[in-house]
Amino acid sequence: MNRFFIPPTAIQDETVIFPPEVSAQIARVLRLTDADRVLVLDDLGSAFEVQLETVSVKETLGRVLRKLPAGNEPQIRLVLQVCLTQREKYEWILQKGTELGVAAFMPVLSSRTLVQKADEVSGKVERWQKILREAAEQSERGRIPRLLPAMQLKNALVSQGSGLNLVLNEEESHLSLKQVLEKHSRHTTIRLLVGPEGGFSGDEIALARGTGYTSVTLGPRILRMETAAIAATAITMSMLGEMEM
């Protein structure tokens, strides 16, 4: 059954008014008809089985048949704090991280990122949110991951609250991500901080440690930053039982 995230305001009692972009996808791309049923999600935790009644490119209407919990969300809240990189790489991280269950993404600017000003990210937000929504629909998530405001590294570090805060460090030789997760498996909020190409500077690692981040390694091999981000996410989800049936 096709799944669509739409604004809660588009669900009015038993009537669903699909936004123009979704209507075009339903009519033109998927070629659904009034004989089809779809699943609508409000991104607030609820899902609705909907019978399509009027299908057109400009406006599609449906009738709610039943309401049910959206479900299919991890028990842990994983926040992926990833330094900005090339557009294709960053969008790939957003997509694959969503598929793996990341709850929120925070773009981070460090001394070695290609982008140095947070306001340079503003023009990308709409596209990134669309990528998150489509990835959440494709992977049958119950919620769309949040896209947090881009922050300079020092601000990203001090803005964090309780939970397990980890920074991937290619210079770390004593403590692995697996070891830390085995010891702190009861945390419900985990933040993974991933550096840019070239990694973090020594001063940045020291700053992260000083604000409560634990330095961890993924092993002896040097990974590209996008590989490290997704590998660390997959390891975390697996270690905490989020990839088991």
Coordinates of N, CA and C in Angstrom, one line a residue:
M1 N 0.9 -1.2 0.0 CA 0.0 0.0 0.0 C 0.9 1.2 0.0
N2 N 0.6 2.2 -0.9 CA 1.4 3.4 -1.0 C 1.2 4.2 0.3
R3 N 2.3 4.9 0.7 CA 2.3 5.7 2.0 C 2.6 7.1 1.6
F4 N 1.9 8.0 2.3 CA 2.1 9.5 2.1 C 2.1 10.2 3.4
F5 N 3.1 11.0 3.7 CA 3.0 12.0 4.8 C 2.4 13.2 4.2
I6 N 1.4 13.7 5.0 CA 0.7 14.9 4.6 C 0.5 15.8 5.9
P7 N 0.3 17.1 5.7 CA 0.0 17.9 6.9 C -1.2 17.4 7.7
P8 N -1.2 17.5 9.0 CA -2.4 17.1 9.8 C -3.6 17.9 9.4
T9 N -3.4 19.1 9.0 CA -4.6 20.0 8.7 C -5.3 19.5 7.4
A10 N -4.6 18.6 6.6 CA -5.2 18.1 5.4 C -6.2 16.9 5.7
I11 N -6.2 16.5 7.0 CA -7.1 15.4 7.4 C -8.2 16.0 8.2
Q12 N -9.4 16.2 7.6 CA -10.5 16.8 8.2 C -11.6 15.9 8.5
D13 N -11.8 15.4 9.7 CA -12.7 14.4 10.1 C -12.5 13.1 9.2
E14 N -13.4 12.8 8.4 CA -13.2 11.6 7.6 C -12.8 11.9 6.1
T15 N -12.5 13.2 5.9 CA -12.0 13.6 4.5 C -10.5 13.9 4.5
V16 N -9.9 13.4 3.5 CA -8.5 13.8 3.3 C -8.3 14.6 2.0
I17 N -7.7 15.7 2.1 CA -7.4 16.6 1.0 C -5.9 16.5 0.7
F18 N -5.5 15.8 -0.3 CA -4.1 15.7 -0.6 C -3.5 16.9 -1.2
P19 N -2.3 17.4 -0.7 CA -1.7 18.5 -1.2 C -1.4 18.4 -2.7
P20 N -1.3 19.5 -3.5 CA -1.0 19.4 -4.9 C 0.1 18.5 -5.3
E21 N 1.2 18.6 -4.6 CA 2.4 17.8 -5.0 C 2.1 16.3 -4.8
V22 N 1.4 15.9 -3.8 CA 1.1 14.5 -3.5 C 0.0 14.1 -4.5
S23 N -1.0 15.0 -4.8 CA -2.0 14.7 -5.8 C -1.4 14.3 -7.2
A24 N -0.4 15.1 -7.6 CA 0.3 14.9 -8.9 C 1.0 13.5 -8.8
Q25 N 1.6 13.2 -7.7 CA 2.3 11.9 -7.6 C 1.3 10.8 -7.7
I26 N 0.2 10.9 -7.0 CA -0.9 9.9 -7.1 C -1.4 9.7 -8.5
A27 N -1.8 10.8 -9.1 CA -2.4 10.7 -10.4 C -1.5 10.4 -11.6
R28 N -0.4 11.2 -11.6 CA 0.5 11.2 -12.8 C 1.6 10.1 -12.7
V29 N 2.2 10.0 -11.5 CA 3.3 9.0 -11.4 C 2.9 7.6 -11.0
L30 N 2.1 7.5 -10.0 CA 1.6 6.2 -9.5 C 0.4 5.7 -10.3
R31 N -0.3 6.6 -10.9 CA -1.5 6.3 -11.7 C -2.6 5.5 -10.9
L32 N -2.8 6.0 -9.6 CA -3.8 5.4 -8.8 C -5.2 5.9 -9.2
T33 N -6.2 5.1 -8.8 CA -7.6 5.5 -9.2 C -8.4 5.5 -7.9
D34 N -9.7 5.8 -8.1 CA -10.6 5.8 -7.0 C -10.9 4.3 -6.5
A35 N -10.3 3.4 -7.1 CA -10.5 2.0 -6.6 C -9.4 1.6 -5.7
D36 N -8.4 2.5 -5.5 CA -7.3 2.2 -4.7 C -7.3 2.8 -3.2
R37 N -6.6 2.1 -2.3 CA -6.5 2.5 -1.0 C -5.0 2.9 -0.7
V38 N -4.8 3.9 0.1 CA -3.5 4.3 0.5 C -3.4 4.5 2.0
L39 N -2.2 4.6 2.5 CA -2.0 4.9 3.9 C -1.4 6.3 4.0
V40 N -2.1 7.1 4.8 CA -1.7 8.5 5.1 C -1.2 8.6 6.5
L41 N -0.1 9.4 6.6 CA 0.5 9.6 7.9 C 0.6 11.1 8.2
D42 N 0.3 11.4 9.5 CA 0.2 12.8 9.8 C 1.5 13.3 10.5
D43 N 2.5 12.5 10.6 CA 3.8 12.8 11.2 C 3.7 13.2 12.7
L44 N 2.6 12.8 13.3 CA 2.3 13.1 14.7 C 2.2 11.8 15.5
G45 N 2.3 10.7 14.7 CA 2.2 9.3 15.4 C 1.0 8.5 14.9
S46 N 0.1 9.1 14.1 CA -1.0 8.4 13.6 C -1.0 8.1 12.1
A47 N -1.6 7.0 11.7 CA -1.7 6.6 10.3 C -3.2 6.4 10.0
F48 N -3.6 6.6 8.7 CA -5.0 6.5 8.3 C -5.1 5.7 7.0
E49 N -5.9 4.6 7.1 CA -6.1 3.9 5.8 C -7.2 4.7 5.1
V50 N -6.9 5.1 3.8 CA -7.8 6.0 3.1 C -8.2 5.4 1.8
Q51 N -9.5 5.5 1.5 CA -10.0 5.1 0.2 C -10.0 6.3 -0.7
L52 N -9.3 6.3 -1.8 CA -9.4 7.4 -2.8 C -10.7 7.5 -3.4
E53 N -11.2 8.8 -3.5 CA -12.5 9.0 -4.1 C -12.5 9.9 -5.3
T54 N -11.7 10.9 -5.3 CA -11.5 11.8 -6.5 C -10.1 11.9 -6.7
V55 N -9.6 11.5 -7.9 CA -8.2 11.5 -8.2 C -8.0 12.5 -9.4
S56 N -7.1 13.5 -9.2 CA -6.7 14.4 -10.3 C -5.4 14.9 -9.9
V57 N -4.7 15.5 -11.0 CA -3.4 16.0 -10.8 C -3.4 17.2 -9.8
K58 N -4.4 18.0 -9.9 CA -4.5 19.2 -9.1 C -5.0 19.0 -7.6
E59 N -6.0 18.1 -7.5 CA -6.5 17.8 -6.2 C -7.1 16.4 -6.1
T60 N -6.6 15.7 -5.1 CA -7.1 14.3 -4.9 C -7.8 14.3 -3.5
L61 N -8.9 13.6 -3.4 CA -9.7 13.5 -2.2 C -9.8 12.1 -1.8
G62 N -9.9 11.8 -0.5 CA -10.0 10.5 0.0 C -10.9 10.4 1.3
R63 N -11.3 9.2 1.6 CA -12.2 9.0 2.8 C -11.5 8.1 3.8
V64 N -11.4 8.5 5.0 CA -10.7 7.7 6.1 C -11.6 6.5 6.4
L65 N -10.9 5.3 6.3 CA -11.6 4.1 6.6 C -11.3 3.7 8.1
R66 N -10.1 3.9 8.5 CA -9.7 3.6 9.9 C -8.5 4.3 10.3
K67 N -8.3 4.6 11.6 CA -7.1 5.2 12.1 C -6.4 4.2 12.9
L68 N -5.0 4.3 12.9 CA -4.2 3.3 13.6 C -2.9 4.0 13.9
P69 N -2.1 3.4 14.9 CA -0.8 4.0 15.3 C 0.1 3.9 14.1
A70 N 1.0 4.9 13.9 CA 1.9 4.9 12.8 C 2.9 3.8 13.0
G71 N 3.5 3.7 14.2 CA 4.4 2.6 14.5 C 5.7 2.6 13.7
N72 N 6.4 1.5 13.8 CA 7.7 1.3 13.0 C 8.8 2.3 13.3
E73 N 8.8 2.8 14.5 CA 9.8 3.8 14.9 C 10.8 3.2 15.9
P74 N 12.1 3.5 15.9 CA 13.0 2.9 16.9 C 12.6 3.4 18.3
Q75 N 13.0 2.6 19.3 CA 12.8 3.0 20.7 C 13.9 4.0 21.1
I76 N 15.0 4.0 20.5 CA 16.0 5.0 20.8 C 15.9 6.2 19.9
R77 N 16.4 7.3 20.4 CA 16.4 8.5 19.5 C 17.9 8.8 19.1
L78 N 18.2 8.5 17.9 CA 19.5 8.7 17.4 C 19.6 10.0 16.6
V79 N 20.4 10.9 17.1 CA 20.7 12.2 16.4 C 22.0 12.1 15.7
L80 N 22.0 12.3 14.4 CA 23.2 12.2 13.6 C 23.7 13.7 13.3
Q81 N 24.8 14.0 14.0 CA 25.4 15.4 13.8 C 26.5 15.2 12.8
V82 N 26.3 15.6 11.5 CA 27.2 15.4 10.4 C 27.7 16.7 9.9
C83 N 29.0 16.8 9.8 CA 29.6 18.0 9.2 C 29.3 18.0 7.7
L84 N 29.1 19.3 7.2 CA 28.6 19.5 5.9 C 29.7 19.0 4.9
T85 N 29.2 18.5 3.7 CA 30.1 18.1 2.7 C 29.4 18.3 1.4
Q86 N 29.9 17.7 0.3 CA 29.3 17.9 -1.0 C 27.9 17.5 -1.0
R87 N 27.1 18.2 -1.9 CA 25.6 18.0 -1.9 C 25.2 16.6 -2.0
E88 N 25.8 15.9 -3.0 CA 25.4 14.5 -3.3 C 25.7 13.6 -2.1
K89 N 26.8 13.8 -1.5 CA 27.2 13.0 -0.3 C 26.2 13.2 0.9
Y90 N 25.9 14.5 1.1 CA 25.1 14.8 2.3 C 23.7 14.3 2.1
E91 N 23.2 14.4 0.9 CA 21.8 14.0 0.6 C 21.8 12.4 0.7
W92 N 22.8 11.8 0.3 CA 22.9 10.3 0.5 C 22.9 9.9 1.9
I93 N 23.6 10.7 2.8 CA 23.6 10.4 4.2 C 22.2 10.6 4.8
L94 N 21.5 11.7 4.4 CA 20.1 11.9 4.8 C 19.2 10.8 4.5
Q95 N 19.3 10.3 3.2 CA 18.4 9.2 2.8 C 18.7 7.9 3.5
K96 N 20.0 7.5 3.5 CA 20.3 6.2 4.1 C 20.1 6.2 5.6
G97 N 20.4 7.4 6.3 CA 20.2 7.5 7.7 C 18.8 7.4 8.1
T98 N 17.9 8.0 7.2 CA 16.5 7.8 7.5 C 16.0 6.4 7.4
E99 N 16.5 5.7 6.4 CA 16.2 4.3 6.2 C 16.6 3.5 7.4
L100 N 17.7 3.8 8.0 CA 18.2 3.1 9.2 C 17.5 3.5 10.5
G101 N 16.8 4.6 10.5 CA 16.1 4.9 11.7 C 16.5 6.1 12.5
V102 N 17.4 7.0 11.9 CA 17.8 8.2 12.5 C 16.6 9.1 12.8
A103 N 16.6 9.6 14.0 CA 15.5 10.5 14.5 C 15.6 11.9 14.1
A104 N 16.9 12.4 14.0 CA 17.1 13.8 13.6 C 18.5 14.0 13.1
F105 N 18.6 14.9 12.2 CA 19.9 15.2 11.6 C 20.3 16.7 11.9
M106 N 21.5 16.9 12.3 CA 22.0 18.2 12.5 C 23.2 18.5 11.6
P107 N 23.1 19.4 10.6 CA 24.3 19.8 9.9 C 25.2 20.6 10.7
V108 N 26.5 20.3 10.7 CA 27.5 20.9 11.5 C 28.6 21.5 10.7
L109 N 29.1 22.7 11.1 CA 30.2 23.4 10.4 C 31.4 23.3 11.3
S110 N 32.5 22.8 10.8 CA 33.8 22.8 11.5 C 34.9 23.5 10.7
S111 N 36.1 23.4 11.2 CA 37.2 24.2 10.6 C 37.5 23.6 9.2
R112 N 37.1 22.4 8.9 CA 37.5 21.7 7.7 C 36.3 21.5 6.7
T113 N 35.2 21.9 7.1 CA 34.0 21.7 6.2 C 34.1 22.6 5.0
L114 N 33.5 22.2 3.9 CA 33.6 23.0 2.6 C 32.7 24.2 2.8
V115 N 31.6 24.1 3.6 CA 30.8 25.3 3.9 C 31.2 25.8 5.2
Q116 N 31.3 27.1 5.4 CA 31.7 27.7 6.6 C 30.7 28.6 7.3
K117 N 29.6 28.9 6.6 CA 28.5 29.8 7.1 C 27.2 29.1 7.2
A118 N 26.5 29.1 8.3 CA 25.3 28.4 8.5 C 24.2 28.9 7.5
D119 N 24.2 30.2 7.2 CA 23.2 30.8 6.3 C 23.3 30.2 4.9
E120 N 24.4 29.6 4.5 CA 24.6 29.0 3.2 C 23.8 27.7 3.1
V121 N 23.3 27.2 4.2 CA 22.5 26.0 4.2 C 21.0 26.3 3.9
S122 N 20.5 27.5 4.2 CA 19.1 27.8 4.1 C 18.5 27.5 2.8
G123 N 19.2 27.6 1.7 CA 18.6 27.3 0.4 C 18.5 25.9 0.1
K124 N 19.0 25.0 1.0 CA 19.0 23.6 0.8 C 17.9 22.9 1.6
V125 N 17.4 23.6 2.6 CA 16.5 23.0 3.6 C 15.3 22.4 2.9
E126 N 14.6 23.0 2.0 CA 13.4 22.5 1.4 C 13.7 21.2 0.7
R127 N 14.8 21.2 -0.1 CA 15.1 19.9 -0.8 C 15.5 18.8 0.2
W128 N 16.2 19.1 1.2 CA 16.6 18.1 2.2 C 15.3 17.6 2.9
Q129 N 14.4 18.4 3.3 CA 13.2 17.9 3.9 C 12.4 17.0 3.0
K130 N 12.4 17.3 1.7 CA 11.7 16.4 0.7 C 12.4 15.1 0.7
I131 N 13.7 15.1 0.7 CA 14.5 13.8 0.7 C 14.1 13.0 2.0
L132 N 14.1 13.7 3.1 CA 13.7 13.0 4.3 C 12.3 12.4 4.3
R133 N 11.4 13.1 3.8 CA 10.0 12.7 3.7 C 9.9 11.4 2.7
E134 N 10.5 11.5 1.6 CA 10.4 10.4 0.6 C 11.1 9.2 1.1
A135 N 12.3 9.4 1.8 CA 13.0 8.2 2.4 C 12.2 7.6 3.5
A136 N 11.5 8.4 4.3 CA 10.6 7.9 5.4 C 9.4 7.1 4.8
E137 N 8.9 7.6 3.7 CA 7.8 6.9 3.1 C 8.2 5.6 2.5
Q138 N 9.4 5.6 1.8 CA 9.9 4.4 1.1 C 10.3 3.3 2.2
S139 N 10.8 3.7 3.3 CA 11.3 2.7 4.3 C 10.2 2.4 5.4
E140 N 9.0 3.0 5.1 CA 7.8 2.7 6.0 C 8.0 3.2 7.4
R141 N 8.7 4.3 7.6 CA 8.8 4.9 8.9 C 7.5 5.5 9.3
G142 N 7.3 5.6 10.7 CA 6.1 6.2 11.2 C 6.2 7.7 11.3
R143 N 7.4 8.2 11.3 CA 7.7 9.7 11.5 C 8.8 10.1 10.5
I144 N 8.8 11.4 10.1 CA 9.8 11.9 9.3 C 10.9 12.4 10.2
P145 N 12.2 12.1 10.0 CA 13.2 12.6 10.9 C 13.2 14.1 10.8
R146 N 13.6 14.7 12.0 CA 13.7 16.2 12.0 C 15.0 16.7 11.4
L147 N 14.9 17.8 10.7 CA 16.1 18.4 10.2 C 16.4 19.6 11.1
L148 N 17.4 19.5 12.0 CA 17.7 20.6 12.9 C 18.5 21.7 12.3
P149 N 18.5 22.9 12.9 CA 19.3 24.0 12.3 C 20.8 23.7 12.2
A150 N 21.4 24.2 11.1 CA 22.8 24.1 11.0 C 23.5 24.9 12.1
M151 N 24.6 24.3 12.7 CA 25.3 25.0 13.7 C 26.8 24.9 13.6
Q152 N 27.5 25.9 14.0 CA 28.9 25.8 14.2 C 29.2 24.8 15.2
L153 N 30.4 24.1 15.1 CA 30.7 23.0 16.0 C 30.6 23.3 17.5
K154 N 31.2 24.5 17.9 CA 31.2 24.8 19.3 C 29.7 25.0 19.8
N155 N 28.8 25.5 19.0 CA 27.4 25.7 19.4 C 26.7 24.3 19.4
A156 N 27.0 23.5 18.5 CA 26.4 22.2 18.4 C 26.7 21.3 19.6
L157 N 28.0 21.5 20.1 CA 28.4 20.7 21.3 C 27.7 21.2 22.6
V158 N 27.7 22.5 22.8 CA 27.1 23.0 24.0 C 25.6 23.0 24.1
S159 N 25.0 22.7 22.9 CA 23.5 22.8 22.9 C 22.9 21.4 23.3
Q160 N 23.7 20.4 23.4 CA 23.2 19.1 23.7 C 22.8 18.9 25.2
G161 N 21.8 18.0 25.4 CA 21.3 17.7 26.7 C 21.8 16.4 27.2
S162 N 21.0 15.7 28.0 CA 21.4 14.4 28.5 C 21.4 13.3 27.4
G163 N 22.0 12.2 27.7 CA 22.1 11.1 26.7 C 23.5 10.7 26.5
L164 N 23.8 9.9 25.6 CA 25.1 9.4 25.3 C 25.6 10.2 24.0
N165 N 26.7 10.9 24.2 CA 27.2 11.7 23.2 C 28.6 11.1 22.7
L166 N 28.7 10.9 21.4 CA 29.8 10.2 20.9 C 30.4 11.0 19.7
V167 N 31.7 11.0 19.6 CA 32.3 11.6 18.4 C 33.2 10.6 17.7
L168 N 33.1 10.4 16.4 CA 33.9 9.5 15.7 C 35.3 10.1 15.5
N169 N 36.3 9.4 15.9 CA 37.7 10.0 15.8 C 38.6 9.0 15.2
E170 N 39.2 9.3 14.1 CA 40.1 8.3 13.4 C 41.4 8.2 14.2
E171 N 41.7 9.1 15.1 CA 42.9 9.0 15.9 C 42.7 8.2 17.2
E172 N 41.5 7.8 17.5 CA 41.2 7.0 18.7 C 41.7 5.6 18.5
S173 N 42.4 5.1 19.5 CA 43.0 3.8 19.4 C 42.6 2.9 20.5
H174 N 41.9 3.4 21.5 CA 41.6 2.6 22.7 C 40.1 2.2 22.8
L175 N 39.2 3.0 22.4 CA 37.8 2.8 22.7 C 37.0 2.7 21.4
S176 N 36.3 1.6 21.2 CA 35.5 1.4 20.0 C 34.0 1.8 20.2
L177 N 33.3 2.1 19.1 CA 31.9 2.4 19.3 C 31.2 1.2 19.9
K178 N 31.5 0.0 19.5 CA 30.9 -1.2 20.0 C 31.1 -1.3 21.5
Q179 N 32.3 -1.0 22.0 CA 32.6 -1.1 23.4 C 31.7 -0.2 24.2
V180 N 31.6 1.1 23.7 CA 30.8 2.1 24.4 C 29.3 1.7 24.5
L181 N 28.8 1.2 23.3 CA 27.4 0.8 23.3 C 27.1 -0.4 24.2
E182 N 28.0 -1.3 24.3 CA 27.8 -2.4 25.2 C 27.7 -2.0 26.6
K183 N 28.5 -1.0 27.0 CA 28.5 -0.5 28.3 C 27.3 0.5 28.7
H184 N 26.8 1.2 27.6 CA 25.8 2.2 27.9 C 24.5 1.9 27.0
S185 N 24.1 0.6 27.1 CA 23.0 0.2 26.2 C 21.6 0.7 26.7
R186 N 21.5 1.3 27.9 CA 20.2 1.7 28.4 C 19.9 3.2 28.0
H187 N 20.8 3.9 27.4 CA 20.5 5.2 27.0 C 19.4 5.2 25.9
T188 N 18.5 6.2 26.0 CA 17.4 6.3 25.0 C 17.7 7.4 24.0
T189 N 18.6 8.3 24.3 CA 19.1 9.3 23.3 C 20.5 9.2 23.1
I190 N 20.9 9.1 21.8 CA 22.3 9.0 21.4 C 22.6 10.0 20.3
R191 N 23.7 10.7 20.5 CA 24.2 11.6 19.4 C 25.5 11.1 18.9
L192 N 25.6 11.0 17.6 CA 26.8 10.6 16.9 C 27.3 11.8 16.1
L193 N 28.5 12.3 16.4 CA 29.1 13.4 15.7 C 30.1 12.9 14.7
V194 N 29.9 13.3 13.5 CA 30.8 12.8 12.4 C 31.5 14.0 11.7
G195 N 32.8 13.9 11.6 CA 33.6 15.0 11.0 C 33.6 15.0 9.5
P196 N 34.2 16.0 9.0 CA 34.2 16.2 7.5 C 35.4 15.4 6.9
E197 N 35.6 15.6 5.6 CA 36.7 15.0 5.0 C 38.0 15.6 5.7
G198 N 38.9 14.8 6.0 CA 40.1 15.3 6.8 C 39.9 15.2 8.3
G199 N 38.7 14.9 8.7 CA 38.4 14.7 10.1 C 38.4 16.0 10.9
F200 N 38.3 15.8 12.2 CA 38.3 16.9 13.2 C 39.8 17.2 13.5
S201 N 40.0 18.5 13.8 CA 41.4 18.8 14.3 C 41.5 18.3 15.8
G202 N 42.7 18.3 16.3 CA 43.0 17.9 17.6 C 42.2 18.8 18.6
D203 N 42.2 20.1 18.3 CA 41.5 21.1 19.2 C 40.0 20.8 19.2
E204 N 39.5 20.4 18.1 CA 38.0 20.1 18.0 C 37.7 18.9 18.8
I205 N 38.5 17.9 18.7 CA 38.3 16.6 19.5 C 38.4 17.0 21.0
A206 N 39.3 17.8 21.4 CA 39.5 18.2 22.8 C 38.2 19.0 23.2
L207 N 37.7 19.8 22.3 CA 36.5 20.6 22.7 C 35.3 19.6 22.9
A208 N 35.2 18.7 22.0 CA 34.1 17.7 22.1 C 34.2 16.9 23.4
R209 N 35.4 16.5 23.7 CA 35.6 15.7 25.0 C 35.2 16.6 26.2
G210 N 35.6 17.9 26.1 CA 35.4 18.8 27.2 C 33.9 19.1 27.4
T211 N 33.1 18.9 26.4 CA 31.6 19.1 26.6 C 30.8 17.8 26.8
G212 N 31.6 16.7 27.1 CA 30.9 15.5 27.4 C 30.8 14.4 26.3
Y213 N 31.5 14.6 25.2 CA 31.5 13.6 24.1 C 32.6 12.6 24.4
T214 N 32.3 11.3 24.1 CA 33.2 10.2 24.2 C 33.8 10.0 22.8
S215 N 35.1 9.9 22.7 CA 35.8 9.7 21.5 C 35.8 8.2 21.2
V216 N 35.4 7.8 20.0 CA 35.3 6.4 19.7 C 35.8 6.1 18.3
T217 N 36.2 4.9 18.0 CA 36.7 4.5 16.7 C 35.8 3.4 16.1
L218 N 35.8 3.4 14.8 CA 35.1 2.3 14.0 C 36.0 1.2 13.6
G219 N 37.3 1.3 14.0 CA 38.2 0.2 13.6 C 39.4 0.7 12.9
P220 N 40.3 -0.2 12.4 CA 41.6 0.2 11.9 C 41.5 0.9 10.5
R221 N 40.5 0.7 9.8 CA 40.4 1.2 8.4 C 39.9 2.6 8.4
I222 N 40.5 3.4 7.5 CA 40.0 4.8 7.4 C 38.9 4.9 6.4
L223 N 37.7 5.4 6.8 CA 36.5 5.4 6.0 C 36.3 6.8 5.5
R224 N 35.6 6.9 4.4 CA 35.1 8.2 3.9 C 34.1 8.7 4.9
M225 N 33.9 10.0 5.0 CA 33.0 10.5 6.0 C 31.6 10.0 5.9
E226 N 31.1 9.9 4.6 CA 29.7 9.4 4.4 C 29.6 7.9 4.8
T227 N 30.7 7.2 4.5 CA 30.7 5.7 4.9 C 30.7 5.6 6.4
A228 N 31.5 6.4 7.1 CA 31.6 6.4 8.5 C 30.2 6.7 9.2
A229 N 29.5 7.7 8.6 CA 28.2 8.2 9.2 C 27.2 7.0 9.1
I230 N 27.1 6.4 8.0 CA 26.1 5.3 7.8 C 26.6 4.0 8.6
A231 N 27.9 3.7 8.5 CA 28.4 2.5 9.3 C 28.1 2.7 10.8
A232 N 28.4 3.9 11.3 CA 28.2 4.1 12.7 C 26.7 4.0 13.1
T233 N 25.8 4.5 12.2 CA 24.4 4.4 12.4 C 23.9 3.0 12.4
A234 N 24.4 2.2 11.4 CA 24.0 0.8 11.3 C 24.5 0.0 12.6
I235 N 25.7 0.3 13.0 CA 26.3 -0.4 14.1 C 25.5 -0.1 15.4
T236 N 25.2 1.2 15.6 CA 24.4 1.6 16.7 C 23.0 0.9 16.8
M237 N 22.3 1.0 15.6 CA 21.0 0.4 15.6 C 21.0 -1.1 15.8
S238 N 22.0 -1.8 15.3 CA 22.2 -3.2 15.4 C 22.5 -3.6 16.9
M239 N 23.5 -2.9 17.5 CA 23.9 -3.1 18.8 C 22.7 -3.0 19.8
L240 N 21.9 -2.0 19.5 CA 20.8 -1.7 20.5 C 19.5 -2.4 20.1
G241 N 19.5 -3.4 19.2 CA 18.4 -4.3 18.9 C 17.4 -3.7 18.0
E242 N 17.7 -2.6 17.3 CA 16.8 -1.9 16.4 C 16.7 -2.5 15.0
M243 N 17.6 -3.5 14.7 CA 17.6 -4.1 13.4 C 17.3 -5.6 13.5
E244 N 16.6 -6.0 14.5 CA 16.2 -7.4 14.7 C 14.7 -7.6 14.6
M245 N 14.3 -8.7 14.2 CA 12.9 -9.0 14.1 C 12.3 -9.5 15.4

